[in-house]
Each structure stands twice: as C-alpha cells, then as structure tokens.
PDB file of C-alpha atoms in Angstrom:
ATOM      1  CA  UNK A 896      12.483 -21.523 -98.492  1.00  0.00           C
ATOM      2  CA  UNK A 897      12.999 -17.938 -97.141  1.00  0.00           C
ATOM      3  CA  UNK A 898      10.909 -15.259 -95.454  1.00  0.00           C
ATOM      4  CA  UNK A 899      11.766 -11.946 -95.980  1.00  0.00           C
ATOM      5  CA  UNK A 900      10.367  -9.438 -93.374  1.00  0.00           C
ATOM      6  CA  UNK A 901      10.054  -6.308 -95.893  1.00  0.00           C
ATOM      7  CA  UNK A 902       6.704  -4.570 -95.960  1.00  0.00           C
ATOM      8  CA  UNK A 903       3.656  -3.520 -93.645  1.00  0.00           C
ATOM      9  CA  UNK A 904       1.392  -5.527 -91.614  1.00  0.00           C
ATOM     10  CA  UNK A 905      -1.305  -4.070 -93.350  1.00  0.00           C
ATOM     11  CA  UNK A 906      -3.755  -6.295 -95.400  1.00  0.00           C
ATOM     12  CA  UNK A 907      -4.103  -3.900 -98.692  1.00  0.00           C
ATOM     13  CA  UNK A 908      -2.885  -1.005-100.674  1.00  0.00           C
ATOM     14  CA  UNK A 909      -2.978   2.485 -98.748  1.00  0.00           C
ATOM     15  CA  UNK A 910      -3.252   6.113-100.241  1.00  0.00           C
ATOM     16  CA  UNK A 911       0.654   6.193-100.511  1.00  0.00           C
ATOM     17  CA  UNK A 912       1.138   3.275-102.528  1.00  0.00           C
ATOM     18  CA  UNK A 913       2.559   1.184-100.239  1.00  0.00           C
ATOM     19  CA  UNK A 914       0.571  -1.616 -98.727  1.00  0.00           C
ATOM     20  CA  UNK A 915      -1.663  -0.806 -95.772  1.00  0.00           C
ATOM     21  CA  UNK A 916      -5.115  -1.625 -93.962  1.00  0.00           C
ATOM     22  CA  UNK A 917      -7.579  -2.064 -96.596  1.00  0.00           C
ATOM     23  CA  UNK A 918     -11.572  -2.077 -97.044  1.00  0.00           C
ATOM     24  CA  UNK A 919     -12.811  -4.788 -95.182  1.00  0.00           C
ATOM     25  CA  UNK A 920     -13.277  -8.128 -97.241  1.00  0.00           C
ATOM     26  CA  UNK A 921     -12.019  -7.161-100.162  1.00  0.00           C
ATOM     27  CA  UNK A 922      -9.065  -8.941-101.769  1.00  0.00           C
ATOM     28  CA  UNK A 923      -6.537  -8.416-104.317  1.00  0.00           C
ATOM     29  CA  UNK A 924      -4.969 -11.359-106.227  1.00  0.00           C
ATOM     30  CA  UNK A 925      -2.442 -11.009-108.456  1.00  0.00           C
ATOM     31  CA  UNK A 926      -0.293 -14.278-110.260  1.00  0.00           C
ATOM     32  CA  UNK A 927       2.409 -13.442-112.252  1.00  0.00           C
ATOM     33  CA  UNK A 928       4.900 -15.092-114.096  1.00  0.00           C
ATOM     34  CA  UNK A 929       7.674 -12.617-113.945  1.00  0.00           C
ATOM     35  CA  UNK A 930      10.420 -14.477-115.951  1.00  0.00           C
ATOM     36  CA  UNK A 931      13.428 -13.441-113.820  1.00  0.00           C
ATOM     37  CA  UNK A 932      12.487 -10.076-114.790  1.00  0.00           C
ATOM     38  CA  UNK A 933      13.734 -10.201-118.218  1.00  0.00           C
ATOM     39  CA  UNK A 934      11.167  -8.718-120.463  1.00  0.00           C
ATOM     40  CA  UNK A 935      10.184  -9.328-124.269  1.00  0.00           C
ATOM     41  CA  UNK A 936      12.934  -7.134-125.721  1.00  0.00           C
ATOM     42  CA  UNK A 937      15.031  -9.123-123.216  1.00  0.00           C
ATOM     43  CA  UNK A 938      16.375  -6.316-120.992  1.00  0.00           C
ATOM     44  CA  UNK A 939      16.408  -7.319-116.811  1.00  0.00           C
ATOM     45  CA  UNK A 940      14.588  -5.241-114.582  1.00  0.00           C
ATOM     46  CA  UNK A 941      12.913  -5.669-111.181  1.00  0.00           C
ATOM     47  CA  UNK A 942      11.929  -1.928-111.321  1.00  0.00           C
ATOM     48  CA  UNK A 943      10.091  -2.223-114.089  1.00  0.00           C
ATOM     49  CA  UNK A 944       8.576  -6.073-112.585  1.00  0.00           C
ATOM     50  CA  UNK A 945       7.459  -3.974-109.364  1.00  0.00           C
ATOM     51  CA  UNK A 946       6.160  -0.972-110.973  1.00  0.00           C
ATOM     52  CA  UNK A 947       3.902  -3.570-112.852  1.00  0.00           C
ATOM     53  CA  UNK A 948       2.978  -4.824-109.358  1.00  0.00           C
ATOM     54  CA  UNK A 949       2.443  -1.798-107.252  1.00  0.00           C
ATOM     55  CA  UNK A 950       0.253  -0.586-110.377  1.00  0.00           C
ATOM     56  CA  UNK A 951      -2.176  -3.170-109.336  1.00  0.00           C
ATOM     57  CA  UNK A 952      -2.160  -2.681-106.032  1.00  0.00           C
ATOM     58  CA  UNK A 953      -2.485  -6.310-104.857  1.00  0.00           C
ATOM     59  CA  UNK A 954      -2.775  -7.967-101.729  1.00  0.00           C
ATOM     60  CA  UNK A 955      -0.977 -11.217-102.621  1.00  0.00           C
ATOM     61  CA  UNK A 956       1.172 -11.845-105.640  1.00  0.00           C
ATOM     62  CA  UNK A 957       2.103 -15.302-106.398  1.00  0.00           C
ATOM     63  CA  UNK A 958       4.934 -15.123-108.759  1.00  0.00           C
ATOM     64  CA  UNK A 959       7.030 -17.827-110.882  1.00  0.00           C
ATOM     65  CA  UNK A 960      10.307 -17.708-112.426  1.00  0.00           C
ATOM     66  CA  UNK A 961      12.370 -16.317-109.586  1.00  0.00           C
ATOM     67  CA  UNK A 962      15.458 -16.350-109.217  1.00  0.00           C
ATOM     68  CA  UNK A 963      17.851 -16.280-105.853  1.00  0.00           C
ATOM     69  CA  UNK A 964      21.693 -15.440-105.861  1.00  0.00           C
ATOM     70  CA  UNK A 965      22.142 -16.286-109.360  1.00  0.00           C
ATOM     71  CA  UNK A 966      24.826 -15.213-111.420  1.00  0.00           C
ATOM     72  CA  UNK A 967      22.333 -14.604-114.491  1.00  0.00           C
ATOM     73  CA  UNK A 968      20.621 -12.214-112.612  1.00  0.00           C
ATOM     74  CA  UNK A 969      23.334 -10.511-110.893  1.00  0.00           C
ATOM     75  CA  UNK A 970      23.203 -12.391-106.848  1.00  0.00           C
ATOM     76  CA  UNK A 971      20.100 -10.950-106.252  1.00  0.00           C
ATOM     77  CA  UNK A 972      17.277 -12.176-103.967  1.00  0.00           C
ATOM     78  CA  UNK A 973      14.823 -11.610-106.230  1.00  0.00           C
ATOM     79  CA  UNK A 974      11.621 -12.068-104.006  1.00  0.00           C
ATOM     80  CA  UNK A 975      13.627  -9.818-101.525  1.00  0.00           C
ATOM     81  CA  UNK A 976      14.162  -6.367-103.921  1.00  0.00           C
ATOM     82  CA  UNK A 977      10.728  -7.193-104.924  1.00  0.00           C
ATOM     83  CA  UNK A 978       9.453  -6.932-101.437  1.00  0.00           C
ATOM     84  CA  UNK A 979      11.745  -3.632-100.780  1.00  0.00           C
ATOM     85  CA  UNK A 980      10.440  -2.226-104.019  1.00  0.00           C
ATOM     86  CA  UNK A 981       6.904  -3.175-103.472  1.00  0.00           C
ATOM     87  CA  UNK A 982       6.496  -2.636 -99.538  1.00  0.00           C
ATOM     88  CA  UNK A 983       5.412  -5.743 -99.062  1.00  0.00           C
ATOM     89  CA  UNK A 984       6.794  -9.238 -97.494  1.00  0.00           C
ATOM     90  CA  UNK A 985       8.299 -11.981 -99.521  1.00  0.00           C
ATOM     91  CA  UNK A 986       8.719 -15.730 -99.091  1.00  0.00           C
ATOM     92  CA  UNK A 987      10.246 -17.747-101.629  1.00  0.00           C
ATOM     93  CA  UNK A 988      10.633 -21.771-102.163  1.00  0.00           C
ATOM     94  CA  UNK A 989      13.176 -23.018-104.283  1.00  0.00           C
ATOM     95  CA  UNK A 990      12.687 -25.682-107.268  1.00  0.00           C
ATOM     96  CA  UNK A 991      16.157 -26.331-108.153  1.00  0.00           C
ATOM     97  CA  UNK A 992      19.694 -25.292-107.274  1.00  0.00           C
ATOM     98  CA  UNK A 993      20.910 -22.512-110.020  1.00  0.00           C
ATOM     99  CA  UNK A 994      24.965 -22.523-110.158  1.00  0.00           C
ATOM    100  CA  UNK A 995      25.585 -20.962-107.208  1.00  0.00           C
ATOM    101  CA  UNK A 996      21.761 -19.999-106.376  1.00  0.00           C
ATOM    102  CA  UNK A 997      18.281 -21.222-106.407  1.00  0.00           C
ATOM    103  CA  UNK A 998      15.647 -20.709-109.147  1.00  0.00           C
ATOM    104  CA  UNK A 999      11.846 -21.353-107.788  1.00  0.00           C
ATOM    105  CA  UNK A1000       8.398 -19.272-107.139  1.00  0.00           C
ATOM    106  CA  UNK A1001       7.548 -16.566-104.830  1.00  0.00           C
ATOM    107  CA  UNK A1002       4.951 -14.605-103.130  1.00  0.00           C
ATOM    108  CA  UNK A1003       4.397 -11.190-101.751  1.00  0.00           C
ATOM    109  CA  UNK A1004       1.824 -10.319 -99.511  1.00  0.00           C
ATOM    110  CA  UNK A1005       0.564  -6.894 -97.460  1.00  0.00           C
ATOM    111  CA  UNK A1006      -0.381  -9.164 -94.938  1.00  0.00           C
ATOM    112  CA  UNK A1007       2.377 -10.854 -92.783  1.00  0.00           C
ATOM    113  CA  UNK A1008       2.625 -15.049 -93.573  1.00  0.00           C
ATOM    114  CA  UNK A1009       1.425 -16.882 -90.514  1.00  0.00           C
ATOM    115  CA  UNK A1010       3.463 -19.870 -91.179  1.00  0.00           C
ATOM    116  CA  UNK A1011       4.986 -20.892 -94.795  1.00  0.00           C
ATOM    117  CA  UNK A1012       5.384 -24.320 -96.436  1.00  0.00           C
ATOM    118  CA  UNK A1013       6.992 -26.002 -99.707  1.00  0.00           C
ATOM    119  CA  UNK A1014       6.046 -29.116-101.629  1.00  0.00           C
ATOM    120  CA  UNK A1015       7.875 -30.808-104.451  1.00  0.00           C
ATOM    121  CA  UNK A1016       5.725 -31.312-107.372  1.00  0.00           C
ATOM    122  CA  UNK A1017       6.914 -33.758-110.150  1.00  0.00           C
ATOM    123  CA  UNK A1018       9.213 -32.415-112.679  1.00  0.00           C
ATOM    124  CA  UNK A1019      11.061 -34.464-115.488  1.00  0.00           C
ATOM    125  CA  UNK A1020      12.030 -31.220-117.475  1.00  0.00           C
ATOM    126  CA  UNK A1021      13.338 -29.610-114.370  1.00  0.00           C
ATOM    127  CA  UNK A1022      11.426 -30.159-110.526  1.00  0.00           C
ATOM    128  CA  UNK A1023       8.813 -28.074-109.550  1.00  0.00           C
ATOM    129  CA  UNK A1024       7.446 -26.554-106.136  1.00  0.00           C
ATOM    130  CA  UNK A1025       4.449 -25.550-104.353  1.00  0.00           C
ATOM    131  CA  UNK A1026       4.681 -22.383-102.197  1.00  0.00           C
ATOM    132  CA  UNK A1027       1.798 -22.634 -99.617  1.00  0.00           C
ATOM    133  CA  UNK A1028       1.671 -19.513 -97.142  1.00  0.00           C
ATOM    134  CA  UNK A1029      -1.054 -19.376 -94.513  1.00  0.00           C
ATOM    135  CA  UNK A1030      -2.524 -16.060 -93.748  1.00  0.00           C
ATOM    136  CA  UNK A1031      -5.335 -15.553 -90.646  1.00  0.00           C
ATOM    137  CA  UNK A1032      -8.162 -16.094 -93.254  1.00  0.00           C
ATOM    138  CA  UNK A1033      -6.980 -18.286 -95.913  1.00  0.00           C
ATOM    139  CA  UNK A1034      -3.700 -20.185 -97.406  1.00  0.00           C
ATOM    140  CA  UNK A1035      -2.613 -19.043-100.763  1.00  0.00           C
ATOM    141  CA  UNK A1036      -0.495 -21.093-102.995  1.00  0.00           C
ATOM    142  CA  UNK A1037       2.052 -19.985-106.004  1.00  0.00           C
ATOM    143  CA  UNK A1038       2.663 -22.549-108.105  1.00  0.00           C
ATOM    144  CA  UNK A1039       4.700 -23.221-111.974  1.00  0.00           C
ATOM    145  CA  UNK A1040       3.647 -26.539-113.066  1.00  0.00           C
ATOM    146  CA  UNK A1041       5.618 -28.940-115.237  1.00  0.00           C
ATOM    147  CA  UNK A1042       5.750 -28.828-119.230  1.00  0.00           C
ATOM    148  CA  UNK A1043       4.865 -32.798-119.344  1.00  0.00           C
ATOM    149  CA  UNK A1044       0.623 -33.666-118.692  1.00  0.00           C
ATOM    150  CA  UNK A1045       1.623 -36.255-116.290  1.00  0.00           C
ATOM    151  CA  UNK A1046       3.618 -34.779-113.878  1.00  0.00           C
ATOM    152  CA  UNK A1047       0.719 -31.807-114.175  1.00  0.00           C
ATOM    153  CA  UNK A1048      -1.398 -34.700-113.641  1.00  0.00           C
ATOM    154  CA  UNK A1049       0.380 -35.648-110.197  1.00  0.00           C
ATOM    155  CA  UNK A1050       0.598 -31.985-109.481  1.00  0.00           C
ATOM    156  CA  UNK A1051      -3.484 -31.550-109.751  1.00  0.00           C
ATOM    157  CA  UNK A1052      -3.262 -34.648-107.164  1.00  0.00           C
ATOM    158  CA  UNK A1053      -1.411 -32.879-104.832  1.00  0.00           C
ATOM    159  CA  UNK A1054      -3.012 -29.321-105.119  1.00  0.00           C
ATOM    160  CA  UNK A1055      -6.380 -31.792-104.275  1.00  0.00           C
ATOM    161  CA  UNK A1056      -5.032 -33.474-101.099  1.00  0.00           C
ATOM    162  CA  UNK A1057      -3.543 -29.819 -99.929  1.00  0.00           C
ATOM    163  CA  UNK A1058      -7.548 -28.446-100.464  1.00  0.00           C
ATOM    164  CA  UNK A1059      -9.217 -31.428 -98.211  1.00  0.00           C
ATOM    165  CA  UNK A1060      -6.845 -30.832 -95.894  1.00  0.00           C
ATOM    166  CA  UNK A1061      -6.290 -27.485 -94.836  1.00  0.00           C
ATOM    167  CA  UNK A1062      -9.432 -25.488 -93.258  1.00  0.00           C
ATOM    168  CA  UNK A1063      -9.233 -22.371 -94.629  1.00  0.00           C
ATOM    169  CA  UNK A1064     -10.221 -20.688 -97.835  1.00  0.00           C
ATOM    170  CA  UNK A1065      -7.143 -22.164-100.450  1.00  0.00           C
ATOM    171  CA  UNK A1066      -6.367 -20.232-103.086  1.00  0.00           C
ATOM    172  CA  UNK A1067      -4.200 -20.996-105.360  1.00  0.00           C
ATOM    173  CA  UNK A1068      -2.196 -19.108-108.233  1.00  0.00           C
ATOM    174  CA  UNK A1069       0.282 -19.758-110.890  1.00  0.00           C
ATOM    175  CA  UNK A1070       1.612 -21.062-114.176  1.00  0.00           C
ATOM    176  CA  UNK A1071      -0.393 -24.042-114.632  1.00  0.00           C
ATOM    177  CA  UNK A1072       1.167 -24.436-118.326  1.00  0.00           C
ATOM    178  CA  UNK A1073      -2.483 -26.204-119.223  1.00  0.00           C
ATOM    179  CA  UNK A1074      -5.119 -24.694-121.454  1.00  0.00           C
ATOM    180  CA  UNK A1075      -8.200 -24.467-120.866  1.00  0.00           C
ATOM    181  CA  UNK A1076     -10.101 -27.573-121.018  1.00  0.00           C
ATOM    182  CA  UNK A1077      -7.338 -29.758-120.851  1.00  0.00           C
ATOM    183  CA  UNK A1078      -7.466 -33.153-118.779  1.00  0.00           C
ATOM    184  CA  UNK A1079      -5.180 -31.985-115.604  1.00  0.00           C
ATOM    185  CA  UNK A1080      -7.793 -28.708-115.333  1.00  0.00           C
ATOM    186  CA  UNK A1081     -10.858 -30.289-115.749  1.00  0.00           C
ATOM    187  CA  UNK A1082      -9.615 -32.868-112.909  1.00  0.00           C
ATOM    188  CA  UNK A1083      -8.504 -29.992-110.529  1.00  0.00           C
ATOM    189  CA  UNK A1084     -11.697 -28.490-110.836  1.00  0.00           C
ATOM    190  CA  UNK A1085     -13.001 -31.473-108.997  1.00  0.00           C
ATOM    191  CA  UNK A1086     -11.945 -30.037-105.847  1.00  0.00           C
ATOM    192  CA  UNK A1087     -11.357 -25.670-106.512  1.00  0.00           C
ATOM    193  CA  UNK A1088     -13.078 -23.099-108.804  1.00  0.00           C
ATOM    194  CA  UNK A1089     -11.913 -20.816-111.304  1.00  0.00           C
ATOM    195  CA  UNK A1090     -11.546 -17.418-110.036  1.00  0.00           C
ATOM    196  CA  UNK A1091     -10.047 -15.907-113.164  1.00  0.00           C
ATOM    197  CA  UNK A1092     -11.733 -15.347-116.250  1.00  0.00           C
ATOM    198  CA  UNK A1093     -10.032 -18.450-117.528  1.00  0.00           C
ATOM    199  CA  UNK A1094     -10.359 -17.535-121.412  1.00  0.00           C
ATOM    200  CA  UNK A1095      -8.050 -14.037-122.165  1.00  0.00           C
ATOM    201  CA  UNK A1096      -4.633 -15.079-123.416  1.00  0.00           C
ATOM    202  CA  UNK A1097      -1.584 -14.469-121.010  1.00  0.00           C
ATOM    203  CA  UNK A1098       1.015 -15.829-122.849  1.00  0.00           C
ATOM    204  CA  UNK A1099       3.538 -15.012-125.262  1.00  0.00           C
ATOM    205  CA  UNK A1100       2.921 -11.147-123.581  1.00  0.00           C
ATOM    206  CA  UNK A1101       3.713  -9.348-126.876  1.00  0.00           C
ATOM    207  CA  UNK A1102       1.158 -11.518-128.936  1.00  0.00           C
ATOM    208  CA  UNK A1103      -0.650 -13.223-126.546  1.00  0.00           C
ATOM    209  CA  UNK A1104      -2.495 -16.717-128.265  1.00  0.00           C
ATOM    210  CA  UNK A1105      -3.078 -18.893-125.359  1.00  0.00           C
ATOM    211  CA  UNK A1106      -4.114 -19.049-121.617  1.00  0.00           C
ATOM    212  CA  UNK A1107      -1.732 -20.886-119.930  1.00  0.00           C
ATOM    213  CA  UNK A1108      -1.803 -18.642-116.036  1.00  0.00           C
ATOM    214  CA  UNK A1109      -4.722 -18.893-113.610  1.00  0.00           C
ATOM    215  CA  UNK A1110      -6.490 -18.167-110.132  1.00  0.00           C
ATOM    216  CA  UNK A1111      -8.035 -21.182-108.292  1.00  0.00           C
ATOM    217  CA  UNK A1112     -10.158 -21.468-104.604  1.00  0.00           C
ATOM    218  CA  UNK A1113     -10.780 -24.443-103.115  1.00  0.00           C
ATOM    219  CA  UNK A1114     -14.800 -25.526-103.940  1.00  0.00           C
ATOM    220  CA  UNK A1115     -15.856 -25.820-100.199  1.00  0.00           C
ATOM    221  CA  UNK A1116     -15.439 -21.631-100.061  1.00  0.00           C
ATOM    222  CA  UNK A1117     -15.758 -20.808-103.350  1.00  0.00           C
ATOM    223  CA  UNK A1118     -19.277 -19.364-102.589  1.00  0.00           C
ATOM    224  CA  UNK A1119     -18.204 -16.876-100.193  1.00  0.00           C
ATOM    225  CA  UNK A1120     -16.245 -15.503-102.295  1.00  0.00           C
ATOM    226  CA  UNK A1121     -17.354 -13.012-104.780  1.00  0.00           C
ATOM    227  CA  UNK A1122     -15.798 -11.724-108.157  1.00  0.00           C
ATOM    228  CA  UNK A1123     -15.955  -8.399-108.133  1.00  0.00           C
ATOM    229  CA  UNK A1124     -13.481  -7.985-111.289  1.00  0.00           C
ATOM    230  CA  UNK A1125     -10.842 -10.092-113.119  1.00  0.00           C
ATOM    231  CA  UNK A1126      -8.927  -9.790-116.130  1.00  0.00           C
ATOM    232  CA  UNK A1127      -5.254 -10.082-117.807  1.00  0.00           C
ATOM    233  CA  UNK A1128      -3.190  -7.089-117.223  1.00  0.00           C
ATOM    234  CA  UNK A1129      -2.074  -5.736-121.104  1.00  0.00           C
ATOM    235  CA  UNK A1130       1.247  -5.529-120.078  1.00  0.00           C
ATOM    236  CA  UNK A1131       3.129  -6.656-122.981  1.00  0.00           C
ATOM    237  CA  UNK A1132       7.032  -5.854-122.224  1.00  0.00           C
ATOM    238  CA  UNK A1133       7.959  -6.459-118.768  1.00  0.00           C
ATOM    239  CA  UNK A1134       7.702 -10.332-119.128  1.00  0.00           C
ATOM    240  CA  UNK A1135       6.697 -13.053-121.544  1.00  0.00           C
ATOM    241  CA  UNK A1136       3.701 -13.860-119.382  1.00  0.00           C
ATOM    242  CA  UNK A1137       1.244 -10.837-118.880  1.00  0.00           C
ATOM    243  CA  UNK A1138      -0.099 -10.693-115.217  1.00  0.00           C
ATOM    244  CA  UNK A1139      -3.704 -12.333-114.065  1.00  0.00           C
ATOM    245  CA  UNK A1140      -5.527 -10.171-111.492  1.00  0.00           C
ATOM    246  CA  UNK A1141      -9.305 -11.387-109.447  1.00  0.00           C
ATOM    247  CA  UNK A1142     -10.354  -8.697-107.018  1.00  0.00           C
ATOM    248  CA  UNK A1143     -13.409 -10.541-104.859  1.00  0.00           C
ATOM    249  CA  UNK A1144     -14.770 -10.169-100.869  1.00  0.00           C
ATOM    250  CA  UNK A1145     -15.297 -13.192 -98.707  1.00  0.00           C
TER     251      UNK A1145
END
C-alpha cells in the first residue's frame, strides 16, 4: 500500500484543470475500472486513462485494475503517473504480487488522505483488496470484487462491518462484478445506498450489455447526501469498463 504525494490540497477541480478548492459541499465521484490502461483496440495508455479523468473533473476516483512495476506495463507506478498526470494524490493497495510488481486498486483524490488502509477480500480466482482512505468528512473505498458469488458474498460482509464501524460518511466505489439485483447487492444494501443510477450498462465499453460498476454510501448518511447528477461516462475506447460518475452535496 503506497501514498503518493502528487497533487493539490485542494478539495475539487479549479479553472486550470488541475484540482483545487471547490464549491462548498459539492462532491465529485468518479469509479473506474481502468484495465491497466489498455483500451478496447488494446493499445496502453495512461494519457489517454487521465485525459478521461481530468475530463470529469472529479474529486475522488476509485480505480481497479492497476498495475505497479510490472513488466506488462512497462515498471510503471501506475496510480503514481496517474496522479502526476491528473494533479491529484494517489494511494494504491496491492491484491497480488505481479512478476516482479504488484497488480491491485487505486484512488486519486484532490483532497489529501488523512490516513489510508487495506483489507483482503476473498478471492479464489485471484485475491482481492479493499482500499479504504479517510478524508476530514468521509472514508471512501475502491474496491474489484471477486468473479465467484461467494467470495462477493464474504466481501458484502466485510464492506458491512467497515460501514458500522467507521463514523463518517462511507462511500464506497468499484467493480462489484454483480448485476443488479443479484443476492450479494441486495444484501449490501442492507447497510449502504445506491448512489449511481444502478441500471446504464458499463461493461464491455464498446457494446456495453450489463452493469457490473457502482457507487455506494453507507445508509446512516445516505440522506445528507444529495444526487445532483449521475450517469456512465460513453467512453467506449480507453478501457473495457466505461467510467461511473455521482456528483451530490452533503
């Protein structure tokens, strides 16, 4: 798990397109499964991954599919050149050991982390992680859940636990690799609310057929916070997942 220092202590987007102070209240969520970068026509670029970011002009990203001083994607620190590209800070938590590097999930943020955490979540494809990072008013969570319904199972168990716990505002992004309606998200909606629209297809990018990517706060603060927008970015090349954006005030 590594913090990256790039990026302004601001807590949104400024004029310049680099993050700064914002309106107050008003947040910008973005979850994105960026693939490593690689996009549909299978070409690698974290320009073209931050471009789709900065377009947005998000406060917090969680991402999935990132990879650390791999050889497949060159030894780069992805969440780092992200960051640098983006002007904001990184953190990213490993899953699993890649050759010589890591492969996990990620988040950037305009705001700087207050204190970062990671927790396994059950994997029998590959293991899986939980990136919690605390900010002054609320924890945010990226998260890439396993391909199997009971390890999602356990994973909705844990993402519960983590919201009873923690006293701030939760919110929690990611590939949840569960439709809509399924067992594991009808469960985790026992203890957060859906802050994305839930319904517009995010994944394959190119021809999009199901919903698979989603925004989550816990219940106990989901009614101070208010939806101002949300929808699925049409970004059809840049990755095989398109991006999920919920812009709110709380």
């Amino acid at each position: 798990m590594t913090l990256y220092p790039w990026g302004s202590t601001g807590s949104a987007w400024g004029a310049t397109g680099q993050a700064g102070p914002a309106g107050a209240g008003e947040l910008r969520i973005m979850s994105y499964n960026i693939r490593v970068g690689k996009g549909m026509e299978q070409a690698q670029s974290l320009v073209r991954t931050a471009a789709v970011i900065s377009r947005e002009r998000p406060d917090i990203v969680m991402l999935q599919e990132v990879d650390s001083a791999t050889a497949r994607t060159g030894g780069i620190n992805q969440a780092e050149e992200l960051g640098r590209l983006t002007g904001m800070h990184a953190v990213f938590a490993s899953a699993i050991k890649l050759g010589s590097g890591k492969y996990g999930v990620a988040m950037l943020s305009a705001e700087k982390p207050l204190s970062v955490r990671k927790i396994p979540l059950p994997g029998r494809e590959e293991a899986r992680v939980l990136l919690i990072v605390e900010f002054r008013r609320f924890f945010a969570a990226s998260t890439h859940f396993s391909l199997t319904e009971e390890d999602r199972m356990e994973s909705v168990k844990i993402l519960l636990k983590e919201a009873d716990r923690l006293r701030k505002p939760f919110i929690v992004g990611g590939d949840f690799n569960a439709l809509p309606g399924s067992a594991e998200l009808e469960v985790l909606k026992s203890g957060f609310s859906l802050l994305s629209d839930g319904k517009t297809f995010t994944f394959p990018a190119n021809f999009p057929d199901r919903c698979i990517d989603y925004i989550f706060i816990s219940n106990r603060f989901a009614e101070k916070f208010k939806v101002i927008d949300s929808s699925v970015i049409p970004e059809a090349l840049a990755s095989d997942h398109r991006p999920v954006v919920v812009v709110g005030t709380f």
